[in-house]
């Protein structure tokens, strides 16, 4: 591998994770392209980022000059070909479905320059399940941000057996430049570290709820007051999106075939009803009033 000088970053997917990751990259000095096939999602992302950065400026987190400079480095497009044409580093942040991600990686491999690194923001899917559709498995890694990326500091950078050490180091260097703390995992495992621990907590919380041991509000209260967690597991599901929890459990079950890894009935019921959490105004809790939508 030749040394990659990262100047241009492409973020694929303008959803709740992607648009904030793109903003981090632009703030970090990279020329950044945010791509999404949905023009409306791109428009919404631009509006949200303008509002967020205006709040940052008002709070003194960025100067007006820093904000304008960041936006001058950030562009939006619905064309994957345009987004990938001159990129040095791609961060994929599309829906947490393996088949969708594999399709995106196959297209990126054809469109991006040969030197470009392809990273996935997947919270569960290991990069070796994506690398095999490319001709550059040594340039593929996980770069798992936490929600919301503009607030949360940690990034899990995960290597597969085929990921080159240089690839991992470049990903770690990108983390540093965008003011995030990268933690390198040299061996991949589904869910990595944080989500395996968090998944165990959520599984038990859902089990207690479905068994009628305690109501979800009380489980959240106990986790916050007795365990000193900043947010309970049910409120956290609402924050991340119940559809995300559902897709993660689906993927885990597809990998293990173990019935205990199937999506919980209570989660399936919420997803089928379209109650996905804060993004839809209702999940475990109701977020109809504006002041209730603030992050705990």
mmCIF file of C-alpha atoms in Angstrom, residues 198 200-224 229-243 245 249 264-267 270 275-278 282-287 296:
data_model
loop_
_atom_site.group_PDB
_atom_site.id
_atom_site.type_symbol
_atom_site.label_atom_id
_atom_site.label_comp_id
_atom_site.label_asym_id
_atom_site.label_seq_id
_atom_site.Cartn_x
_atom_site.Cartn_y
_atom_site.Cartn_z
ATOM 1 C CA UNK A 198 -24.975 -2.276 25.645
ATOM 2 C CA UNK A 200 -26.549 -7.308 26.935
ATOM 3 C CA UNK A 201 -28.058 -4.503 29.024
ATOM 4 C CA UNK A 202 -30.892 -3.901 26.542
ATOM 5 C CA UNK A 203 -31.627 -7.625 26.200
ATOM 6 C CA UNK A 204 -32.028 -7.956 29.951
ATOM 7 C CA UNK A 205 -34.088 -4.752 30.182
ATOM 8 C CA UNK A 206 -36.451 -6.013 27.471
ATOM 9 C CA UNK A 207 -36.635 -9.444 29.094
ATOM 10 C CA UNK A 208 -37.603 -7.884 32.446
ATOM 11 C CA UNK A 209 -40.209 -5.744 30.719
ATOM 12 C CA UNK A 210 -41.704 -8.596 28.676
ATOM 13 C CA UNK A 211 -41.857 -10.809 31.769
ATOM 14 C CA UNK A 212 -43.849 -8.113 33.569
ATOM 15 C CA UNK A 213 -41.197 -7.654 36.266
ATOM 16 C CA UNK A 214 -41.198 -3.875 35.880
ATOM 17 C CA UNK A 215 -42.524 -1.206 33.569
ATOM 18 C CA UNK A 216 -40.068 0.329 31.106
ATOM 19 C CA UNK A 217 -40.152 3.715 32.897
ATOM 20 C CA UNK A 218 -39.182 2.054 36.163
ATOM 21 C CA UNK A 219 -36.370 0.083 34.516
ATOM 22 C CA UNK A 220 -35.005 3.318 33.067
ATOM 23 C CA UNK A 221 -35.334 5.029 36.453
ATOM 24 C CA UNK A 222 -33.430 2.251 38.243
ATOM 25 C CA UNK A 223 -30.625 2.303 35.662
ATOM 26 C CA UNK A 224 -30.275 6.065 36.059
ATOM 27 C CA UNK A 229 -26.394 5.733 33.864
ATOM 28 C CA UNK A 230 -27.057 9.084 32.144
ATOM 29 C CA UNK A 231 -29.996 7.586 30.230
ATOM 30 C CA UNK A 232 -32.043 4.395 30.624
ATOM 31 C CA UNK A 233 -32.039 1.582 28.010
ATOM 32 C CA UNK A 234 -35.558 2.308 26.731
ATOM 33 C CA UNK A 235 -34.910 6.046 26.376
ATOM 34 C CA UNK A 236 -31.651 5.161 24.618
ATOM 35 C CA UNK A 237 -33.520 2.936 22.145
ATOM 36 C CA UNK A 238 -35.774 5.905 21.404
ATOM 37 C CA UNK A 239 -32.735 8.127 20.909
ATOM 38 C CA UNK A 240 -30.954 5.738 18.523
ATOM 39 C CA UNK A 241 -34.142 4.519 16.827
ATOM 40 C CA UNK A 242 -36.054 1.301 17.454
ATOM 41 C CA UNK A 243 -35.608 0.392 13.803
ATOM 42 C CA UNK A 245 -32.272 -1.937 17.394
ATOM 43 C CA UNK A 249 -30.963 -7.965 16.295
ATOM 44 C CA UNK A 264 -37.644 -8.949 20.913
ATOM 45 C CA UNK A 265 -41.410 -9.064 20.395
ATOM 46 C CA UNK A 266 -41.830 -5.685 22.093
ATOM 47 C CA UNK A 267 -39.386 -4.097 19.637
ATOM 48 C CA UNK A 270 -43.071 -0.868 17.984
ATOM 49 C CA UNK A 275 -43.139 4.065 16.556
ATOM 50 C CA UNK A 276 -39.387 4.344 16.074
ATOM 51 C CA UNK A 277 -38.553 6.797 18.854
ATOM 52 C CA UNK A 278 -37.587 10.449 18.658
ATOM 53 C CA UNK A 282 -43.110 8.362 19.597
ATOM 54 C CA UNK A 283 -41.389 5.152 20.674
ATOM 55 C CA UNK A 284 -41.339 3.973 24.247
ATOM 56 C CA UNK A 285 -41.954 7.583 25.188
ATOM 57 C CA UNK A 286 -43.885 10.381 23.467
ATOM 58 C CA UNK A 287 -41.952 13.337 22.022
ATOM 59 C CA UNK A 296 -31.317 13.780 28.003
#
